PDB file of C-alpha atoms in Angstrom:
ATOM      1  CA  UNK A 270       0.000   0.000   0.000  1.00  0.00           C
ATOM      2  CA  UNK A 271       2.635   2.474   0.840  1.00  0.00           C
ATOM      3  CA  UNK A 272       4.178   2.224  -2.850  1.00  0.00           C
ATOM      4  CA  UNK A 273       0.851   2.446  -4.280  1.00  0.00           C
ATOM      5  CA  UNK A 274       0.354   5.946  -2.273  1.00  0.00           C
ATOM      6  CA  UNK A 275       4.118   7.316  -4.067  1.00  0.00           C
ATOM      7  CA  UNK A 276       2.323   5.980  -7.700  1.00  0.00           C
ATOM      8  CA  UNK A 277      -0.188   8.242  -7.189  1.00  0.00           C
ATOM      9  CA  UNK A 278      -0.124  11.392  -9.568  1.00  0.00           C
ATOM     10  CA  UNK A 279      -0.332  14.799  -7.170  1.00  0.00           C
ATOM     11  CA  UNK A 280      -1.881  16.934  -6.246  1.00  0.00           C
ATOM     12  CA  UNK A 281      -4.636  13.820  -4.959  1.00  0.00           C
ATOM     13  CA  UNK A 282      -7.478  13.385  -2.939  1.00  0.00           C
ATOM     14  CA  UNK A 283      -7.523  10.358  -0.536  1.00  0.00           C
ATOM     15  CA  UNK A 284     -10.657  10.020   1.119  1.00  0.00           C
ATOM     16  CA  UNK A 285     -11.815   8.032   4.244  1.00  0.00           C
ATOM     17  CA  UNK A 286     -15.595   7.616   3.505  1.00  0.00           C
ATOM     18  CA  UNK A 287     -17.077   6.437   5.976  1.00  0.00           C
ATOM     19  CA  UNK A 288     -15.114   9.188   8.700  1.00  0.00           C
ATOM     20  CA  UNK A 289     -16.226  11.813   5.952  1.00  0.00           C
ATOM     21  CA  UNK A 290     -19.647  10.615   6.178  1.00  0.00           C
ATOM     22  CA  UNK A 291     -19.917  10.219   9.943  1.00  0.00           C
ATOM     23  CA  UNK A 292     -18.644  13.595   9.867  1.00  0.00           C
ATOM     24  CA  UNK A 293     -21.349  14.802   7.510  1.00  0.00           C
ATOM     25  CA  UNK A 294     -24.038  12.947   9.748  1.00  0.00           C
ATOM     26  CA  UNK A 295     -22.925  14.799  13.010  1.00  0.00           C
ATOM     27  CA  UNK A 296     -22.967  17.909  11.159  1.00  0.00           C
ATOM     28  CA  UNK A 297     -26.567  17.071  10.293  1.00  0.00           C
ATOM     29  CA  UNK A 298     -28.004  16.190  13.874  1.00  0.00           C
ATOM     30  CA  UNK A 299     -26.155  19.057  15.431  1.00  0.00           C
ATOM     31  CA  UNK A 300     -28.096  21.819  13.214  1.00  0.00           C
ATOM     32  CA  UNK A 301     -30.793  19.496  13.419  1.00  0.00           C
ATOM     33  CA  UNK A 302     -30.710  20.075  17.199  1.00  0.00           C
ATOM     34  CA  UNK A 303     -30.104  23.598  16.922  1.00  0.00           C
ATOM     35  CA  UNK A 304     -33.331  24.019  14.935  1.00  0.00           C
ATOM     36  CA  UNK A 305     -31.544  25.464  12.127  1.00  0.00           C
ATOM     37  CA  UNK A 306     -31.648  24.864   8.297  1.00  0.00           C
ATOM     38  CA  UNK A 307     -28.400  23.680   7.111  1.00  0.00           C
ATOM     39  CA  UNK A 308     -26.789  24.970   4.412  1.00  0.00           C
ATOM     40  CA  UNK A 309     -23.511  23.330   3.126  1.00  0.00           C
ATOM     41  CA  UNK A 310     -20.746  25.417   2.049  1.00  0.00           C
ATOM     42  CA  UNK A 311     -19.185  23.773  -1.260  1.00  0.00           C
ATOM     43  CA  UNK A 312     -15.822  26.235  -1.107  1.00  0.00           C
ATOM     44  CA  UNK A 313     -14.027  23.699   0.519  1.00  0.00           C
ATOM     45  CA  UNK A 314     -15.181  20.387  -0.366  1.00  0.00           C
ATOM     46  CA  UNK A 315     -15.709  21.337  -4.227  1.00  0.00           C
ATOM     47  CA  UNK A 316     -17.314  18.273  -4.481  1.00  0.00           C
ATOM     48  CA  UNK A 317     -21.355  17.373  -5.273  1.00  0.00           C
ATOM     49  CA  UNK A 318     -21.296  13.695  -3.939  1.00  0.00           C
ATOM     50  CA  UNK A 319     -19.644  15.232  -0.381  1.00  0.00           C
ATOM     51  CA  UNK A 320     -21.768  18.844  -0.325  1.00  0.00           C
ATOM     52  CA  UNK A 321     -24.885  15.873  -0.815  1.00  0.00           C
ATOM     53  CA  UNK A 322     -23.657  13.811   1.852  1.00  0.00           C
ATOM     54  CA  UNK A 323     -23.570  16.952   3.833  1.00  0.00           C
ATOM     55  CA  UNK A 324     -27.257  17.257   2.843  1.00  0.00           C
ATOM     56  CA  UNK A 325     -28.259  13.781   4.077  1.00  0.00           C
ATOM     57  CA  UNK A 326     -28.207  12.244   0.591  1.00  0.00           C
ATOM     58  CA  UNK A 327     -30.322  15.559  -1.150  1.00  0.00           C
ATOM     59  CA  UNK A 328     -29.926  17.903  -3.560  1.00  0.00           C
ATOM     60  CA  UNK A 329     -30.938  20.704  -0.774  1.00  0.00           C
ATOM     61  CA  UNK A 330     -29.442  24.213  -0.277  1.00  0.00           C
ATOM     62  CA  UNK A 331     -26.016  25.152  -0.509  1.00  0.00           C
ATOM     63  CA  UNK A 332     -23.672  28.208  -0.511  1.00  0.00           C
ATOM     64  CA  UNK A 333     -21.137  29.145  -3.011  1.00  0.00           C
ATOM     65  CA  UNK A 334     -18.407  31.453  -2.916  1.00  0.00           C
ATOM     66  CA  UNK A 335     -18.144  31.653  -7.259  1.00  0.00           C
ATOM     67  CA  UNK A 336     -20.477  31.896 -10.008  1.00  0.00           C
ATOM     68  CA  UNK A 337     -18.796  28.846 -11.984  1.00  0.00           C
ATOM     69  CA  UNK A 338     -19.357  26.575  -8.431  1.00  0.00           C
ATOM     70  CA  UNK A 339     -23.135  27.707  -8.239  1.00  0.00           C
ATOM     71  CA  UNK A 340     -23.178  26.273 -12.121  1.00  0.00           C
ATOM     72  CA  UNK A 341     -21.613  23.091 -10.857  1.00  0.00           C
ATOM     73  CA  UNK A 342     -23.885  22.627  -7.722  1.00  0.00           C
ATOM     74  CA  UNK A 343     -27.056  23.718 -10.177  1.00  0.00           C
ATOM     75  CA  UNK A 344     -26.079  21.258 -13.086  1.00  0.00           C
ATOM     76  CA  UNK A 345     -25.524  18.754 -10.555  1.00  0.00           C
ATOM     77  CA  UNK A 346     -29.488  18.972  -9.394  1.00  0.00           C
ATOM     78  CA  UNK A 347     -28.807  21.829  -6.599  1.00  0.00           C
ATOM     79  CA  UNK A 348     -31.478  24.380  -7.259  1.00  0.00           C
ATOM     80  CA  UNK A 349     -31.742  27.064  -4.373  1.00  0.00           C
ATOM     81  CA  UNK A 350     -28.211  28.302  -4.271  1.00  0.00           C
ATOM     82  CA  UNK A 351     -26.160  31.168  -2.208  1.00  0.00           C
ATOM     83  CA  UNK A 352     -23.456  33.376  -3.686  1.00  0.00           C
ATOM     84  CA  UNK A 353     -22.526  34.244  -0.779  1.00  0.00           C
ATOM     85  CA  UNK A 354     -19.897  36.938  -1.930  1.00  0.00           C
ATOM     86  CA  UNK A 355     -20.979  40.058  -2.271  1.00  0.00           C
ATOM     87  CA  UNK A 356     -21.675  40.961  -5.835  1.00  0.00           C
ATOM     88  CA  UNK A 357     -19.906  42.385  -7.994  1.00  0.00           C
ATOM     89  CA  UNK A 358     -22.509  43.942 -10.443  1.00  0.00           C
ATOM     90  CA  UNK A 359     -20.264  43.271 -13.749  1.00  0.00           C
ATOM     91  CA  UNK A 360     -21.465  39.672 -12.424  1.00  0.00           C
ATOM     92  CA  UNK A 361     -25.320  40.383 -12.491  1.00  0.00           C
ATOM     93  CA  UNK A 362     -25.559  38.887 -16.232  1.00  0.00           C
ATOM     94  CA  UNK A 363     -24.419  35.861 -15.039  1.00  0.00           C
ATOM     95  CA  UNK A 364     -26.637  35.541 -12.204  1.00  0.00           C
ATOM     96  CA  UNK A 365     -29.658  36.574 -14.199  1.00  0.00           C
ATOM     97  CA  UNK A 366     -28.761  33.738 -16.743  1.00  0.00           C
ATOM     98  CA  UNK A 367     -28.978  31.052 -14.149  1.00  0.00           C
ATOM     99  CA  UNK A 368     -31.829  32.184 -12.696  1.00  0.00           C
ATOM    100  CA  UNK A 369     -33.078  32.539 -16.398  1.00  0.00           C
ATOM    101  CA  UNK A 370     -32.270  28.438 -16.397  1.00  0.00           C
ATOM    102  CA  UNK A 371     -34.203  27.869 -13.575  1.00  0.00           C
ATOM    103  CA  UNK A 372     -31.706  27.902 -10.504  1.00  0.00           C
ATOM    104  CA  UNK A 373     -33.217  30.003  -7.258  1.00  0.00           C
ATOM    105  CA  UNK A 374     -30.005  31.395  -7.059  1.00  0.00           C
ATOM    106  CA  UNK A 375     -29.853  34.625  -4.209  1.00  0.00           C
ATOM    107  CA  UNK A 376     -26.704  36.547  -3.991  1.00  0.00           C
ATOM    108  CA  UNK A 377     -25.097  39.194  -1.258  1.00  0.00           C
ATOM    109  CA  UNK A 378     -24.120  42.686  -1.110  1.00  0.00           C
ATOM    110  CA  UNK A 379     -22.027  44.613   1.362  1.00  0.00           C
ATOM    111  CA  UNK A 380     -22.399  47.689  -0.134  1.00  0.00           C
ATOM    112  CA  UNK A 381     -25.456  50.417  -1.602  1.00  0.00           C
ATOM    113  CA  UNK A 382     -23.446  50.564  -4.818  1.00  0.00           C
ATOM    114  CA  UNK A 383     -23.835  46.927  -5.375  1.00  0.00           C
ATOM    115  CA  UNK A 384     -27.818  47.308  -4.120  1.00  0.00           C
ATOM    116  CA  UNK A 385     -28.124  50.132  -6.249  1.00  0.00           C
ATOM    117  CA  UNK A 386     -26.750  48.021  -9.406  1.00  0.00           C
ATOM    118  CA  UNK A 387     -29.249  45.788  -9.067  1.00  0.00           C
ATOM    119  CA  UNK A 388     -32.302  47.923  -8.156  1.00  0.00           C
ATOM    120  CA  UNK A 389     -30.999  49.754 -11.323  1.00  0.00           C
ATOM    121  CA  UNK A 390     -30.751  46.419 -13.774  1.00  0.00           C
ATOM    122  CA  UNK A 391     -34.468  45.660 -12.503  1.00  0.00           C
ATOM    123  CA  UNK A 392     -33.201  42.558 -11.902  1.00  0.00           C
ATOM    124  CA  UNK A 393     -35.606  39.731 -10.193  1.00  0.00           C
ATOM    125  CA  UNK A 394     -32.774  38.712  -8.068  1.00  0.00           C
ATOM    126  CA  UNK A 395     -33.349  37.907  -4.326  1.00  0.00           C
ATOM    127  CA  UNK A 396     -30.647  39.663  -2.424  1.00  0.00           C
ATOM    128  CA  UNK A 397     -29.349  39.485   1.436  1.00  0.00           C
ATOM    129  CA  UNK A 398     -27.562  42.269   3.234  1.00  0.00           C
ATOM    130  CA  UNK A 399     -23.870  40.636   4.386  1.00  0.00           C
ATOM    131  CA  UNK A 400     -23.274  41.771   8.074  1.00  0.00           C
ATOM    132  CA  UNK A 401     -19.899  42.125   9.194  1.00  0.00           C
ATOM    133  CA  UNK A 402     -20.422  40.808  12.961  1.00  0.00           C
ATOM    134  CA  UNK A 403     -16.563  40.025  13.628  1.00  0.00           C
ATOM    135  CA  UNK A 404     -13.871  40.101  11.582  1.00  0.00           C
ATOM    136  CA  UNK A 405     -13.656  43.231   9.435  1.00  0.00           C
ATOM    137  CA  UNK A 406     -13.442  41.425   6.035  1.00  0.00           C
ATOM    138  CA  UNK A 407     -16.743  41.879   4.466  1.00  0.00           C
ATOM    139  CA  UNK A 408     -20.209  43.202   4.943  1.00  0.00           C
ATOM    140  CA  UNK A 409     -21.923  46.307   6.635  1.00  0.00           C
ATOM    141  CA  UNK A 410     -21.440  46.687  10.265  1.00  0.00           C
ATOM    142  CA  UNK A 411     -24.180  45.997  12.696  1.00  0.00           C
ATOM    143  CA  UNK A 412     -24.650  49.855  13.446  1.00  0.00           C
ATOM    144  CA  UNK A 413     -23.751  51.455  10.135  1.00  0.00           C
ATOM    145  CA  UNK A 414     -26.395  53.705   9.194  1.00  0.00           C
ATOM    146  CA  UNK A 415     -25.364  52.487   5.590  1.00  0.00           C
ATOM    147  CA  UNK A 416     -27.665  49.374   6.518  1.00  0.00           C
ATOM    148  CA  UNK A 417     -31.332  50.513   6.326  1.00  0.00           C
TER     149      UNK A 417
END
């Protein structure tokens, strides 16, 4: 076995299923018990049959962080998607084409500009307000008056 690991070509994924899947189920009944909806993140897995075992075998909700992963997660049967970046609005015509083809995709802003883009484009796109609640990266602070 060792050998066969050095014949392998790199970069390489090696995979213990069934810790990656008790892992997935723990992550299930602990936001089941939290009385939450869960919502897998694909930006790290980048993979449909482990974002689906986070989902308990469906093709529920996720989150994406690009436009070309909320194409993958929508070809691949995942309809109700997050782009959960905040948007750029020279990427509106991209999300209005998906949504065109039928994905329920809903995208972030963490700025008016962005808002105002797509209030401007008329575009039927549902949009969330990011909140920046701790680390300074991204979103509107809690008490910005930017937020209403």
């Amino acid at each position: 076995m060792h050998d066969d690991l050095f014949a392998l070509p790199t970069p390489c994924l090696l995979l213990d299923h069934a810790r990656m899947q008790a892992n997935a189920d723990r992550l299930r009944q602990r936001v089941h018990k939290l009385g939450a909806a869960l919502r897998p993140h694909v930006k790290t897995a980048k993979s449909l049959p482990i974002v689906r075992a986070m989902g308990g075998g469906s093709h529920g909700p996720v989150t994406v962080s690009t436009l070309a992963e909320a194409e993958a997660c929508f070809a691949g049967g995942h309809r109700d998607v997050l782009y959960a970046v905040g948007l750029a609005p020279s990427k509106l015509p991209a999300v209005q084409a998906l949504r065109a083809r039928g994905c329920d995709l809903s995208v972030l802003v963490d700025h008016v500009d962005a808002a105002r883009a797509i209030a401007a484009a008329k575009a039927n796109v549902p949009v969330l307000i990011e909140i920046d609640s701790d680390d300074h990266r991204a979103g509107v602070r809690p008490d910005d008056p930017a937020l209403l």
